[in-house]
Amino acid sequence: MKLYDEIPGERPVTPLLDTLDTPAALRAMNAAQLEQLADELRAYLLYSVGVSGGHFGAGLGVVELTVALHHALETPHDRLVWDVGHQAYPHKILTGRREAMVSIRQHGGLAAFPRRAESQYDTFGVGHSSTSISAALGMALAARTRGEKRRVCAVIGDGALTAGMAFEALAHAGHVDANLLVVLNDNEMSISENVGGIASYLAGILSSKPYLVMREEGKKVLSHLPGALELARRTEEHMKGMVSPATLFEEMGFNYIGPLDGHDLPTLVQTLRNIRDLDGPQFLHVRTRKGRGFLPAEADPIGYHAITKLEKNGDAPSSAPPPAAGKKIKYCNVFGDWLCDMAASDKRLIGITPAMREGSDLIRFSKEFPERYYDVAIAEQHAVTLAAGMACESMKPVVAIYSTFLQRGYDQLIHDVAVQGLDVTFAIDRAGLVGEDGPTHHGSMDLSYLRCVPGMVVLAPADEAECRAMLSAAYHYPGPAAVRYPRGSGPGAAIPANLEPLEIGKAEHRRQTGGEGSRVALLAFGSLNDPATTVAEALDATHINMRSIKPLDRDAILAAADEHDLLVTLEENVVAGGAGSAVNELLVAEGVQVEILNLGLPDSFVEHGKPAELLAECGLDAPGIEAAIRARLG
């Protein structure tokens, strides 16, 4: 295998890969050709991600595994289900999308994750983690019900295996004795140490057909001897448990094989050939190295999880854009600084995140307050109820979570936090359109699903200064409260050093018009205050920064309805059930009749692209908002 210390600036020469439009051709290749194909695939992956940017390290780590899976399985007839999809770029390259890879994550290009509408080889659309085993089990049981002979394989990472949903699926699969292969891609040593040659040797024996035949025949013989079968079973468990984490998965009903070197292509191919036709649940544990083959990514797998595209001058891409002079601070950085400052002033504060330390900017907090920092791994439901338990004991938990991931903990938010009126603060990052990761990651619905929860406070800042003040307000509110803020930076407001809270439920009048010419009032929530400023000037309209979705500023809304002909609500959330709907409900309840226009995200899933492109497409940039209002005014 060739090692790279830089990303190719030119398209690499890949004669074998270029002959593959579908995986069928690679199934006729010999061992040497498969090795060559893996080398070419890694080289092309480095090149294509250098052109487009995107997820990086995980795909490099599964090149050999991807080749082996498509060699052993008759895809697409056999179902191959990838978890999350960060590691699915090699899969996309091998399944007819090679030349389109340079468009991945771009507006109108390939999706960042497997997507059913994109290819018949993408058997299940993903974006959130830990879904693969459940989906694959459903496919296996459906095939059994229809009497179809079909292999189903789920590929899941050790990080995704931390979620409860994955273990629920494992327990069910063992119970129903489904013909399912689960491949654990273990690249962080979170399950066991790699025990090298002995484990590989044992894995080869455990997966071989002679061993399996002998095992089953031995069971038949020993079944006639009192106690002998149980003794043999325990002996086998203990022997396998000495060199692998087999016991856990065997107890759940799986035949455990591994751990294998996930970069040893001949061993992977042979093992998968041995187990692909076995009946019942099979569990193959492979050890891989994230960023395999690209030395900077191997040294820094977290930093190289995803990269920006290769610059035209040939400079190597980085895991983050280069810093610029006077660059605006990001909202997540505002939160990270606030969390440390509030923790210094209040020893009751606890910081909780479901595996988003870097993304939510808890790095500094984790170092300065390690005894008050909890990363619960990919377990959003647990994160919320953990916070509820802490609140029961008079602590002040702050849950840092992405909007799209909080959806997974919604039941816990209602039943475990809100019903009990517990003092939990939710710092909701990535609210609104997040960009290239697409519909599975857009925070499009949090205003709708939060504001209907009794006792919940929901705030949305217009700028960085308001974000800090709103976090303080939510923290001091004696019940469940959420501050939702977008990805990236805001307009660049000066951020105060103090921890003074903003008044909950009090709007801010940013531009006021009066007299007979005052026709339009813009009621803007959160991030859309920025384009509202431009539109208000263009239309000579009133501009109110609403700040609070729940509770609403009743007086400000009623006054605006009394003084204007048209109220326009603006939100980066779906219109259905969102902030605009809350305004409508208030006016109806008060018996006020006024023309109203609700502008927000459409009743459809918005695709991937840069946020500015998507906002324009949804009519939520300044020109789009102005055009919608002028059309309503006639």
JSON list of N, CA and C in Angstrom, two decimals, residues 147-178:
[
{"chain": "A", "resi": 147, "resn": "GLY", "atom": "N", "xyz": [-39.57, -15.27, 1.43]},
{"chain": "A", "resi": 147, "resn": "GLY", "atom": "CA", "xyz": [-38.92, -16.47, 0.95]},
{"chain": "A", "resi": 147, "resn": "GLY", "atom": "C", "xyz": [-37.79, -16.20, -0.02]},
{"chain": "A", "resi": 148, "resn": "GLU", "atom": "N", "xyz": [-37.15, -15.04, 0.08]},
{"chain": "A", "resi": 148, "resn": "GLU", "atom": "CA", "xyz": [-36.07, -14.66, -0.83]},
{"chain": "A", "resi": 148, "resn": "GLU", "atom": "C", "xyz": [-34.71, -15.02, -0.22]},
{"chain": "A", "resi": 149, "resn": "LYS", "atom": "N", "xyz": [-33.80, -15.49, -1.05]},
{"chain": "A", "resi": 149, "resn": "LYS", "atom": "CA", "xyz": [-32.44, -15.79, -0.63]},
{"chain": "A", "resi": 149, "resn": "LYS", "atom": "C", "xyz": [-31.60, -14.54, -0.86]},
{"chain": "A", "resi": 150, "resn": "ARG", "atom": "N", "xyz": [-31.31, -13.87, 0.22]},
{"chain": "A", "resi": 150, "resn": "ARG", "atom": "CA", "xyz": [-30.64, -12.58, 0.10]},
{"chain": "A", "resi": 150, "resn": "ARG", "atom": "C", "xyz": [-29.74, -12.38, 1.32]},
{"chain": "A", "resi": 151, "resn": "ARG", "atom": "N", "xyz": [-28.54, -11.93, 1.12]},
{"chain": "A", "resi": 151, "resn": "ARG", "atom": "CA", "xyz": [-27.66, -11.62, 2.23]},
{"chain": "A", "resi": 151, "resn": "ARG", "atom": "C", "xyz": [-27.83, -10.15, 2.60]},
{"chain": "A", "resi": 152, "resn": "VAL", "atom": "N", "xyz": [-27.77, -9.87, 3.89]},
{"chain": "A", "resi": 152, "resn": "VAL", "atom": "CA", "xyz": [-27.90, -8.49, 4.37]},
{"chain": "A", "resi": 152, "resn": "VAL", "atom": "C", "xyz": [-26.75, -8.22, 5.34]},
{"chain": "A", "resi": 153, "resn": "CYS", "atom": "N", "xyz": [-26.07, -7.11, 5.10]},
{"chain": "A", "resi": 153, "resn": "CYS", "atom": "CA", "xyz": [-24.90, -6.76, 5.91]},
{"chain": "A", "resi": 153, "resn": "CYS", "atom": "C", "xyz": [-25.00, -5.32, 6.38]},
{"chain": "A", "resi": 154, "resn": "ALA", "atom": "N", "xyz": [-24.77, -5.10, 7.67]},
{"chain": "A", "resi": 154, "resn": "ALA", "atom": "CA", "xyz": [-24.70, -3.75, 8.25]},
{"chain": "A", "resi": 154, "resn": "ALA", "atom": "C", "xyz": [-23.27, -3.47, 8.65]},
{"chain": "A", "resi": 155, "resn": "VAL", "atom": "N", "xyz": [-22.76, -2.31, 8.26]},
{"chain": "A", "resi": 155, "resn": "VAL", "atom": "CA", "xyz": [-21.41, -1.88, 8.65]},
{"chain": "A", "resi": 155, "resn": "VAL", "atom": "C", "xyz": [-21.55, -0.74, 9.64]},
{"chain": "A", "resi": 156, "resn": "ILE", "atom": "N", "xyz": [-21.08, -0.93, 10.85]},
{"chain": "A", "resi": 156, "resn": "ILE", "atom": "CA", "xyz": [-21.24, 0.06, 11.91]},
{"chain": "A", "resi": 156, "resn": "ILE", "atom": "C", "xyz": [-19.90, 0.33, 12.59]},
{"chain": "A", "resi": 157, "resn": "GLY", "atom": "N", "xyz": [-19.63, 1.57, 12.93]},
{"chain": "A", "resi": 157, "resn": "GLY", "atom": "CA", "xyz": [-18.40, 1.94, 13.60]},
{"chain": "A", "resi": 157, "resn": "GLY", "atom": "C", "xyz": [-18.50, 1.76, 15.10]},
{"chain": "A", "resi": 158, "resn": "ASP", "atom": "N", "xyz": [-17.33, 1.72, 15.75]},
{"chain": "A", "resi": 158, "resn": "ASP", "atom": "CA", "xyz": [-17.35, 1.54, 17.20]},
{"chain": "A", "resi": 158, "resn": "ASP", "atom": "C", "xyz": [-17.98, 2.75, 17.90]},
{"chain": "A", "resi": 159, "resn": "GLY", "atom": "N", "xyz": [-17.87, 3.94, 17.30]},
{"chain": "A", "resi": 159, "resn": "GLY", "atom": "CA", "xyz": [-18.53, 5.10, 17.88]},
{"chain": "A", "resi": 159, "resn": "GLY", "atom": "C", "xyz": [-20.04, 4.98, 17.81]},
{"chain": "A", "resi": 160, "resn": "ALA", "atom": "N", "xyz": [-20.55, 4.56, 16.65]},
{"chain": "A", "resi": 160, "resn": "ALA", "atom": "CA", "xyz": [-21.99, 4.40, 16.49]},
{"chain": "A", "resi": 160, "resn": "ALA", "atom": "C", "xyz": [-22.54, 3.30, 17.37]},
{"chain": "A", "resi": 161, "resn": "LEU", "atom": "N", "xyz": [-21.69, 2.34, 17.71]},
{"chain": "A", "resi": 161, "resn": "LEU", "atom": "CA", "xyz": [-22.14, 1.23, 18.55]},
{"chain": "A", "resi": 161, "resn": "LEU", "atom": "C", "xyz": [-22.39, 1.67, 19.99]},
{"chain": "A", "resi": 162, "resn": "THR", "atom": "N", "xyz": [-22.01, 2.89, 20.34]},
{"chain": "A", "resi": 162, "resn": "THR", "atom": "CA", "xyz": [-22.26, 3.38, 21.69]},
{"chain": "A", "resi": 162, "resn": "THR", "atom": "C", "xyz": [-23.72, 3.76, 21.91]},
{"chain": "A", "resi": 163, "resn": "ALA", "atom": "N", "xyz": [-24.49, 3.88, 20.85]},
{"chain": "A", "resi": 163, "resn": "ALA", "atom": "CA", "xyz": [-25.89, 4.29, 20.98]},
{"chain": "A", "resi": 163, "resn": "ALA", "atom": "C", "xyz": [-26.76, 3.11, 21.39]},
{"chain": "A", "resi": 164, "resn": "GLY", "atom": "N", "xyz": [-27.75, 3.39, 22.22]},
{"chain": "A", "resi": 164, "resn": "GLY", "atom": "CA", "xyz": [-28.65, 2.35, 22.69]},
{"chain": "A", "resi": 164, "resn": "GLY", "atom": "C", "xyz": [-29.41, 1.68, 21.57]},
{"chain": "A", "resi": 165, "resn": "MET", "atom": "N", "xyz": [-29.73, 2.43, 20.53]},
{"chain": "A", "resi": 165, "resn": "MET", "atom": "CA", "xyz": [-30.49, 1.85, 19.42]},
{"chain": "A", "resi": 165, "resn": "MET", "atom": "C", "xyz": [-29.75, 0.68, 18.78]},
{"chain": "A", "resi": 166, "resn": "ALA", "atom": "N", "xyz": [-28.43, 0.79, 18.68]},
{"chain": "A", "resi": 166, "resn": "ALA", "atom": "CA", "xyz": [-27.65, -0.29, 18.09]},
{"chain": "A", "resi": 166, "resn": "ALA", "atom": "C", "xyz": [-27.76, -1.56, 18.92]},
{"chain": "A", "resi": 167, "resn": "PHE", "atom": "N", "xyz": [-27.73, -1.42, 20.25]},
{"chain": "A", "resi": 167, "resn": "PHE", "atom": "CA", "xyz": [-27.82, -2.60, 21.10]},
{"chain": "A", "resi": 167, "resn": "PHE", "atom": "C", "xyz": [-29.24, -3.16, 21.14]},
{"chain": "A", "resi": 168, "resn": "GLU", "atom": "N", "xyz": [-30.23, -2.31, 21.00]},
{"chain": "A", "resi": 168, "resn": "GLU", "atom": "CA", "xyz": [-31.60, -2.80, 20.89]},
{"chain": "A", "resi": 168, "resn": "GLU", "atom": "C", "xyz": [-31.73, -3.69, 19.66]},
{"chain": "A", "resi": 169, "resn": "ALA", "atom": "N", "xyz": [-31.13, -3.25, 18.55]},
{"chain": "A", "resi": 169, "resn": "ALA", "atom": "CA", "xyz": [-31.20, -4.04, 17.31]},
{"chain": "A", "resi": 169, "resn": "ALA", "atom": "C", "xyz": [-30.42, -5.34, 17.44]},
{"chain": "A", "resi": 170, "resn": "LEU", "atom": "N", "xyz": [-29.26, -5.30, 18.08]},
{"chain": "A", "resi": 170, "resn": "LEU", "atom": "CA", "xyz": [-28.48, -6.52, 18.28]},
{"chain": "A", "resi": 170, "resn": "LEU", "atom": "C", "xyz": [-29.26, -7.55, 19.10]},
{"chain": "A", "resi": 171, "resn": "ALA", "atom": "N", "xyz": [-29.90, -7.08, 20.17]},
{"chain": "A", "resi": 171, "resn": "ALA", "atom": "CA", "xyz": [-30.66, -7.98, 21.02]},
{"chain": "A", "resi": 171, "resn": "ALA", "atom": "C", "xyz": [-31.82, -8.61, 20.26]},
{"chain": "A", "resi": 172, "resn": "HIS", "atom": "N", "xyz": [-32.48, -7.81, 19.42]},
{"chain": "A", "resi": 172, "resn": "HIS", "atom": "CA", "xyz": [-33.61, -8.33, 18.65]},
{"chain": "A", "resi": 172, "resn": "HIS", "atom": "C", "xyz": [-33.14, -9.32, 17.59]},
{"chain": "A", "resi": 173, "resn": "ALA", "atom": "N", "xyz": [-32.01, -9.01, 16.93]},
{"chain": "A", "resi": 173, "resn": "ALA", "atom": "CA", "xyz": [-31.51, -9.89, 15.87]},
{"chain": "A", "resi": 173, "resn": "ALA", "atom": "C", "xyz": [-31.19, -11.27, 16.42]},
{"chain": "A", "resi": 174, "resn": "GLY", "atom": "N", "xyz": [-30.58, -11.33, 17.60]},
{"chain": "A", "resi": 174, "resn": "GLY", "atom": "CA", "xyz": [-30.29, -12.63, 18.20]},
{"chain": "A", "resi": 174, "resn": "GLY", "atom": "C", "xyz": [-31.55, -13.38, 18.59]},
{"chain": "A", "resi": 175, "resn": "HIS", "atom": "N", "xyz": [-32.56, -12.62, 18.98]},
{"chain": "A", "resi": 175, "resn": "HIS", "atom": "CA", "xyz": [-33.82, -13.24, 19.42]},
{"chain": "A", "resi": 175, "resn": "HIS", "atom": "C", "xyz": [-34.58, -13.87, 18.26]},
{"chain": "A", "resi": 176, "resn": "VAL", "atom": "N", "xyz": [-34.57, -13.21, 17.09]},
{"chain": "A", "resi": 176, "resn": "VAL", "atom": "CA", "xyz": [-35.34, -13.73, 15.96]},
{"chain": "A", "resi": 176, "resn": "VAL", "atom": "C", "xyz": [-34.50, -14.60, 15.04]},
{"chain": "A", "resi": 177, "resn": "ASP", "atom": "N", "xyz": [-33.21, -14.77, 15.35]},
{"chain": "A", "resi": 177, "resn": "ASP", "atom": "CA", "xyz": [-32.33, -15.66, 14.60]},
{"chain": "A", "resi": 177, "resn": "ASP", "atom": "C", "xyz": [-32.33, -15.30, 13.11]},
{"chain": "A", "resi": 178, "resn": "ALA", "atom": "N", "xyz": [-32.12, -14.01, 12.82]},
{"chain": "A", "resi": 178, "resn": "ALA", "atom": "CA", "xyz": [-32.16, -13.54, 11.44]},
{"chain": "A", "resi": 178, "resn": "ALA", "atom": "C", "xyz": [-30.83, -13.81, 10.74]}
]
